[in-house]
Coordinates of C-alpha atoms and ligand atoms in Angstrom, one line a residue:
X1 CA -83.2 86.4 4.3
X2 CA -80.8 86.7 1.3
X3 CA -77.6 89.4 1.6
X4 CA -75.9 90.6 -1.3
X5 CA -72.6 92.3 0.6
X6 CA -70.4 94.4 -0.9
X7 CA -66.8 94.8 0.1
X8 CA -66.5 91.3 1.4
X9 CA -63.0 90.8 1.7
X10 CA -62.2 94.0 3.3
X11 CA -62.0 94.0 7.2
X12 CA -65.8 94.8 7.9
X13 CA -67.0 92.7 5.1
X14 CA -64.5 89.7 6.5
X15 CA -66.4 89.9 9.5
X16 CA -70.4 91.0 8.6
X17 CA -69.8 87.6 6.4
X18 CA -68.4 85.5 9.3
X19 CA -71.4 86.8 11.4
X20 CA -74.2 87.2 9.1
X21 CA -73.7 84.0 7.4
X22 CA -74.3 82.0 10.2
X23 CA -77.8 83.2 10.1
X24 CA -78.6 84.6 6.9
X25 CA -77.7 83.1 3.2
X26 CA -75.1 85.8 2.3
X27 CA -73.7 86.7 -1.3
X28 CA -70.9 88.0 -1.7
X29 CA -68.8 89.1 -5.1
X30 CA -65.6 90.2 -4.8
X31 CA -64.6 93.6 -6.7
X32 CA -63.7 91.9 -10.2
X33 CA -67.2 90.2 -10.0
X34 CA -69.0 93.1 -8.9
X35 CA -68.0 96.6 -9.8
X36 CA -70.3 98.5 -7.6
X37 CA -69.7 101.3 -9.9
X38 CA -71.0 99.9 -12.6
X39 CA -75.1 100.3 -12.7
X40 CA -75.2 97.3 -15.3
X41 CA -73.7 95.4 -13.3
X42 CA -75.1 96.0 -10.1
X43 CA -78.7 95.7 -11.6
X44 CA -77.8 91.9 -13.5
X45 CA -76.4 90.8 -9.9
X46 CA -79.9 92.0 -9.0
X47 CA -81.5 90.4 -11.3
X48 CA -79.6 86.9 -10.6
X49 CA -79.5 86.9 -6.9
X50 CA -82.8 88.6 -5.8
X51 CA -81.3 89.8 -2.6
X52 CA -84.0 90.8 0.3
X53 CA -81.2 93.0 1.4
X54 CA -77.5 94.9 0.0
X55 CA -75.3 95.7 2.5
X56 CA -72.7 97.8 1.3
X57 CA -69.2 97.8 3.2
X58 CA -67.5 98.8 0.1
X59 CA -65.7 102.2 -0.3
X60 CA -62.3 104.1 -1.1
X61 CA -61.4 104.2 2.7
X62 CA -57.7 105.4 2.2
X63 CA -57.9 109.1 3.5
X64 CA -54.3 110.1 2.7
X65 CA -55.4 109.0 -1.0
X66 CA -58.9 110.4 -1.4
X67 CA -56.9 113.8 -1.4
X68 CA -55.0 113.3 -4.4
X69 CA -56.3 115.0 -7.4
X70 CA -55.5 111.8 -10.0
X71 CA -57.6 110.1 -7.4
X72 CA -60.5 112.1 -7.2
X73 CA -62.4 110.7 -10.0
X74 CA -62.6 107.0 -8.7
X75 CA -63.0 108.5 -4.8
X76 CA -66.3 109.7 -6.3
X77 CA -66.4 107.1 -8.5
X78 CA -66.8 104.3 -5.2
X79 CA -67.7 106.1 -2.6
X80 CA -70.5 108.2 -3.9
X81 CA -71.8 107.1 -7.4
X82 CA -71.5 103.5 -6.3
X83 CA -73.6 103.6 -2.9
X84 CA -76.0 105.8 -5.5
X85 CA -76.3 102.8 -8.1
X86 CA -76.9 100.1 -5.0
X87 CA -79.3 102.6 -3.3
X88 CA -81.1 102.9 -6.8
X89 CA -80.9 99.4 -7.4
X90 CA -82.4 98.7 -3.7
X91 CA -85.2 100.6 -4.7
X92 CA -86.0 99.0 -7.8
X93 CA -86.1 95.4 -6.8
X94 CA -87.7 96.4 -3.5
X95 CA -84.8 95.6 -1.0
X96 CA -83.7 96.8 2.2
X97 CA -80.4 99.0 1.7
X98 CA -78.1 99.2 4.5
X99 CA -74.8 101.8 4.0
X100 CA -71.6 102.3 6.2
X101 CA -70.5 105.7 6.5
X102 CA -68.0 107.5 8.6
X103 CA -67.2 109.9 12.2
X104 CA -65.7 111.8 9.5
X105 CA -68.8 113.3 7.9
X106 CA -68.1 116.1 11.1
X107 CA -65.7 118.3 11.8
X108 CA -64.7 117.3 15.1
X109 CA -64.8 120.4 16.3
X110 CA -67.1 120.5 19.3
X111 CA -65.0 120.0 22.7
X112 CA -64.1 116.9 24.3
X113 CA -66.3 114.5 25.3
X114 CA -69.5 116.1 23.9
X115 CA -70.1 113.4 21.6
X116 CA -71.7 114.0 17.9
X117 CA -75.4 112.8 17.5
X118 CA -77.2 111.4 14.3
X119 CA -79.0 114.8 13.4
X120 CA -76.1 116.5 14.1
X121 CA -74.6 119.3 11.4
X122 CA -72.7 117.5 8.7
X123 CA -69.2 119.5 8.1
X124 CA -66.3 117.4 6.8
X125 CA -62.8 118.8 6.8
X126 CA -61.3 115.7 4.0
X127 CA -62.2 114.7 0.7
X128 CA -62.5 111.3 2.0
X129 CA -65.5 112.8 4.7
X130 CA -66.6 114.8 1.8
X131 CA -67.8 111.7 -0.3
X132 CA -69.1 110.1 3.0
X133 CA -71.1 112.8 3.7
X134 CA -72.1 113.0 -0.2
X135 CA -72.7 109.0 -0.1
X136 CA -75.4 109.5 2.7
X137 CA -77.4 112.0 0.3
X138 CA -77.3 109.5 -2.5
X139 CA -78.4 106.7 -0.4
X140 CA -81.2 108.8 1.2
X141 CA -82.1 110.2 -2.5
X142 CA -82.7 107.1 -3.8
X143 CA -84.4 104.6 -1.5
X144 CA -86.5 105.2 1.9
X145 CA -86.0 101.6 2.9
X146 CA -81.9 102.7 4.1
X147 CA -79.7 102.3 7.4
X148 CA -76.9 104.3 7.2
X149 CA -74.7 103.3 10.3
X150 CA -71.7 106.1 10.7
X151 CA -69.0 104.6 12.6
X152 CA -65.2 105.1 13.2
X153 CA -61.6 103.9 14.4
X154 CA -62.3 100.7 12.7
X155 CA -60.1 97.8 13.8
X156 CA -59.9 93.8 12.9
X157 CA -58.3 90.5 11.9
X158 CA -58.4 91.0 8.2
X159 CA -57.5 95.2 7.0
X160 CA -55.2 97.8 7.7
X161 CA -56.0 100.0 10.9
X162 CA -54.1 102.0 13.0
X163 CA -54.0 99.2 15.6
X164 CA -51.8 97.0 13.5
X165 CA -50.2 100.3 12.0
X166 CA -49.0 101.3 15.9
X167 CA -48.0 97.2 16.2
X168 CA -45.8 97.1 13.4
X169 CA -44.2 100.4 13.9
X170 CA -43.2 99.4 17.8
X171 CA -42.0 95.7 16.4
X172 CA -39.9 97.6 13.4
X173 CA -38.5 100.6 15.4
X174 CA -34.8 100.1 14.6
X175 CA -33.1 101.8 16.9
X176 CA -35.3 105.0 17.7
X177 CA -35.9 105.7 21.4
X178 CA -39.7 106.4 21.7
X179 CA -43.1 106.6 18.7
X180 CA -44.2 109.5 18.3
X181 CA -48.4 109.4 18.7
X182 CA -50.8 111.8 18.1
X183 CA -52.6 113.2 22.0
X184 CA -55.0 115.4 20.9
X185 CA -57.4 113.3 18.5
X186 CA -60.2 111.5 20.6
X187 CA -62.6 108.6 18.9
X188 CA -63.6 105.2 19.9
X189 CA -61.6 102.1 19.0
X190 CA -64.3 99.9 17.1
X191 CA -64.3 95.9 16.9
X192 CA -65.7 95.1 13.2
X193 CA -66.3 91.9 14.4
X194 CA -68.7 93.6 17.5
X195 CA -69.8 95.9 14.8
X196 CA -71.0 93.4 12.4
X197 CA -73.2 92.0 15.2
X198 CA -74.6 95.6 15.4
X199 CA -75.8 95.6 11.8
X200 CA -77.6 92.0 12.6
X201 CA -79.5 93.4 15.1
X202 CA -80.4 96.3 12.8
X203 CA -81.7 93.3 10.1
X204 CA -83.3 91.6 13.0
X205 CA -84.8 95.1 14.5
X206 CA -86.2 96.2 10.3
X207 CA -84.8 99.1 11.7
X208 CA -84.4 101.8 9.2
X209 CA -82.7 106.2 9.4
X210 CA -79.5 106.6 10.4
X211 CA -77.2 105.3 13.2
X212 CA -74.3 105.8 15.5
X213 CA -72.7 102.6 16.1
X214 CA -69.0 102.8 17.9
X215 CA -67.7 101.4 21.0
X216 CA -68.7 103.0 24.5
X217 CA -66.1 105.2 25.6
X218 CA -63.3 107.3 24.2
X219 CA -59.4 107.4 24.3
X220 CA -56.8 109.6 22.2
X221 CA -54.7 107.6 19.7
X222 CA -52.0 108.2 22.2
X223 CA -54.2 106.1 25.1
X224 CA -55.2 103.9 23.0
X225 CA -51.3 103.1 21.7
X226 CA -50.4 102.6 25.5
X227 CA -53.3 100.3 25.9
X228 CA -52.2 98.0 23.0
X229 CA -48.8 97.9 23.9
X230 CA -49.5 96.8 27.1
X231 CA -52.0 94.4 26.6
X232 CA -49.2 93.0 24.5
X233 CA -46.6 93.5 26.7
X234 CA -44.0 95.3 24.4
X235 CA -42.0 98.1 25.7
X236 CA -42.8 101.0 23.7
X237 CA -42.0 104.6 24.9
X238 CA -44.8 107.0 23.1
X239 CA -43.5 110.1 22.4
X240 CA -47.3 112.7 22.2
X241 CA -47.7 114.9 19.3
X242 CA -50.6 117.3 18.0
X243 CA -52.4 116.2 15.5
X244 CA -51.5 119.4 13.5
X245 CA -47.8 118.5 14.3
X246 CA -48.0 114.9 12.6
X247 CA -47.7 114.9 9.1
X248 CA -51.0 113.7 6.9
X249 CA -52.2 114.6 3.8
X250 CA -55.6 114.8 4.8
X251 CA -56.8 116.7 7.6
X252 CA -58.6 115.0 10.2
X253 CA -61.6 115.8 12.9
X254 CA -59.8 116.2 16.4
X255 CA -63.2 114.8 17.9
X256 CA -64.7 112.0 16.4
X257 CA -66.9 110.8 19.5
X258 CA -70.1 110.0 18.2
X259 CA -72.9 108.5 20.4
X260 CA -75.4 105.7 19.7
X261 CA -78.3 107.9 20.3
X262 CA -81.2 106.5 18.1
X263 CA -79.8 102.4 19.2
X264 CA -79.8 103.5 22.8
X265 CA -83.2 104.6 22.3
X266 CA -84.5 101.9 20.0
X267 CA -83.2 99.2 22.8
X268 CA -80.6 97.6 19.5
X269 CA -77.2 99.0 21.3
X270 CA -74.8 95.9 21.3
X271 CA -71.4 97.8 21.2
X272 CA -69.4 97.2 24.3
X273 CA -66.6 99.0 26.1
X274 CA -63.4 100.2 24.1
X275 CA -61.1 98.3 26.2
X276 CA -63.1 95.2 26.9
X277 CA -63.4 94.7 23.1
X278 CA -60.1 95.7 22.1
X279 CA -58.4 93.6 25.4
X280 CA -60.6 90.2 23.6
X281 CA -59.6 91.5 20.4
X282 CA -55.6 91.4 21.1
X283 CA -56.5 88.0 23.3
X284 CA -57.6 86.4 20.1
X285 CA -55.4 88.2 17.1
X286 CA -52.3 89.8 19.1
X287 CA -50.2 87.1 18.4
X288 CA -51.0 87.0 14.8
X289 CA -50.8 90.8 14.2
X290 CA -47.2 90.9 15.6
X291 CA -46.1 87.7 13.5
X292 CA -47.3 89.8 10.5
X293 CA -45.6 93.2 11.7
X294 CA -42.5 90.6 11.5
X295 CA -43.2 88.9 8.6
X296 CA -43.8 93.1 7.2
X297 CA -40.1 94.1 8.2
X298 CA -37.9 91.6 6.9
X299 CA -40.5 91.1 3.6
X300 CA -42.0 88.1 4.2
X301 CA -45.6 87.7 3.5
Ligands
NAP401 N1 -61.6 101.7 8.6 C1 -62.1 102.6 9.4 O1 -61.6 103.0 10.4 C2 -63.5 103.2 9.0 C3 -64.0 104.2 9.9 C4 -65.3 104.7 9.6 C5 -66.0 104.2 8.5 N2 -65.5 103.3 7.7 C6 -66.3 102.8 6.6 O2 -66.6 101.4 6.9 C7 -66.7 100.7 5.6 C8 -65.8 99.5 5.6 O3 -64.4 100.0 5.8 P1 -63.2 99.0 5.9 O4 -62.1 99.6 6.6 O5 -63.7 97.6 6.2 O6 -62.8 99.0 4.3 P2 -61.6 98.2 3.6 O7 -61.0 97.2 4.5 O8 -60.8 99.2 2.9 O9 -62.5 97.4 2.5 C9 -63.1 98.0 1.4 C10 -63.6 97.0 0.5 O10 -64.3 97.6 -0.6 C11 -63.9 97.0 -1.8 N3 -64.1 97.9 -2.9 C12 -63.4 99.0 -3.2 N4 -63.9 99.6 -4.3 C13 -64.9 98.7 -4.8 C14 -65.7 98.7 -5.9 N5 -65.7 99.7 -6.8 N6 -66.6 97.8 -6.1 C15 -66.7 96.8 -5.2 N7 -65.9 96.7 -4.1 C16 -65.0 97.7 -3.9 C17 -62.4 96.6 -1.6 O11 -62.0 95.7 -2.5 P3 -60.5 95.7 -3.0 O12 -59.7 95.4 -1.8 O13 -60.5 94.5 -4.0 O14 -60.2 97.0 -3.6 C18 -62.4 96.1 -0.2 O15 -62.8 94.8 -0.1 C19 -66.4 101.8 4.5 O16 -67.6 102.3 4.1 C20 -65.6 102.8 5.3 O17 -65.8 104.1 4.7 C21 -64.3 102.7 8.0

């Protein structure tokens, strides 16, 4: 089986490359090689490679950003226009098309913990869900062979997440008594690295519709703060906030619990435990993400 994955050096791609290449023959251009908004391009790479399979992990993922207006040409640009070309592409040269979208397609607005399923109601509340949402449709327009996989709270060795955001704003506190952190949003922390294991059992499966796939389990940003601090064992005092009360350009679903219905039922549900992954996660990378929180604050790279 021969991958062509897109988004490769971000922190899904880092890892769907570290796990997929040990078992499948994986290519993988970086951005300046492969546009994905570029149809010409996409189709040459096509024609080059021959790929059995695209796996797309590329996307405008800032959500702050997506809601500038001088950004929302390239927002549409990547996240919808691009997964439209691949899905096209797919098609074409008769490959499998697998897409990652996002727990912010919904609104977040049923209570805590009834968790959001695959068929539910899409209604996001961001641009950045918006073109999620919008990036399904293209997918689906364009190719039956898809797997869309909607997941959320994304955290790993090689990106920016809110797991290293919280690290490096304990380690570069300077002086004030407690971090404020937000009590109200609930999601599930999410291992790229377990997650990229998910999407091999999906190539493994031929499975094919579209997919929850996020860690068992919930926690509020706040819980999940407390967890990571301790695990690390840095004195933090968390001060809890709203999420209304903590200022972000883009607004964000309050309950992004989304359960792995259609895995669960297919017998493919790898994801483990919030804490279990996220306690082997800080095991293996803790050291290394507070070196770099270091490293941030006095300007080192
Ligand atoms: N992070 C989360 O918590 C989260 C939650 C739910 C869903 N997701 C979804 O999961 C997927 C992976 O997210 P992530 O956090 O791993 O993303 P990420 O770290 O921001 O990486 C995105 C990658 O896409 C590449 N890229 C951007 N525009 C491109 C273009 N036009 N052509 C080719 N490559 C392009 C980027 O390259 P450059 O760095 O060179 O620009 C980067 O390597 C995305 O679809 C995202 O929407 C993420």
């Amino acid at each position: 089986m021969r991958i062509l994955l897109l988004g490769s050096k971000g922190m899904l791609g880092t890892d769907c490359q570290k796990v997929l290449g040990q078992e499948f023959e994986i290519i993988s251009p970086e951005k300046k090689e492969l546009d994905i908004i570029s149809w010409d391009r996409v189709i040459d790479k096509l024609h080059q490679t021959g790929p059995n399979l695209i796996l797309n992990c590329a996307a405008f993922t800032d959500v702050d950003g997506c809601e500038n207006h001088k950004d929302a040409y390239m927002v549409r640009k990547i996240n919808v226009e691009g997964p439209r070309n691949l899905a096209q592409a797919a098609a074409r040269f008769d490959s499998k098309m697998f897409h990652i979208s996002s727990d912010y397609v919904f609104s977040g607005q049923k209570s805590v913990p009834q968790p959001y399923f695959e068929d539910d109601i899409l209604e996001p509340i961001s641009a950045y869900g918006r073109s999620k949402m919008e990036s399904e449709i293209a997918v689906k327009d364009n190719t039956s062979a898809y797997v869309i996989i909607r997941t959320g709270w994304l955290y790993g060795s090689g990106g920016n997440s809110f797991i290293k955001s919280i690290v490096s704003a304990a380690l570069n506190q300077k002086g004030r008594k407690s971090l404020k952190v937000v009590e109200d949003q609930i999601g599930s922390p999410t291992w790229t690295y377990r997650l990229a294991h998910q999407i091999r059992e999906l190539i493994k499966a031929d499975a094919k519709g579209t997919f929850h796939a996020t860690s068992e389990g919930y926690c509020s940003r706040l819980e999940c703060a407390d967890f990571v601090f301790k695990e690390l064992n840095l004195k933090v005092s968390l001060h809890p906030c709203k999420l209304r009360d903590y200022p972000q350009k883009a607004r964000r679903p309050l309950n992004c619990i989304l359960e792995n219905r259609l895995l669960k039922k297919q017998g493919l549900n790898v994801m483990a435990d919030w804490k279990e992954d996220l306690s082997a996660f800080l095991d293996q990378y803790g050291d290394q993400l507070m070196k770099e929180a270091r490293a941030g604050a006095s300007g080192k790279s």
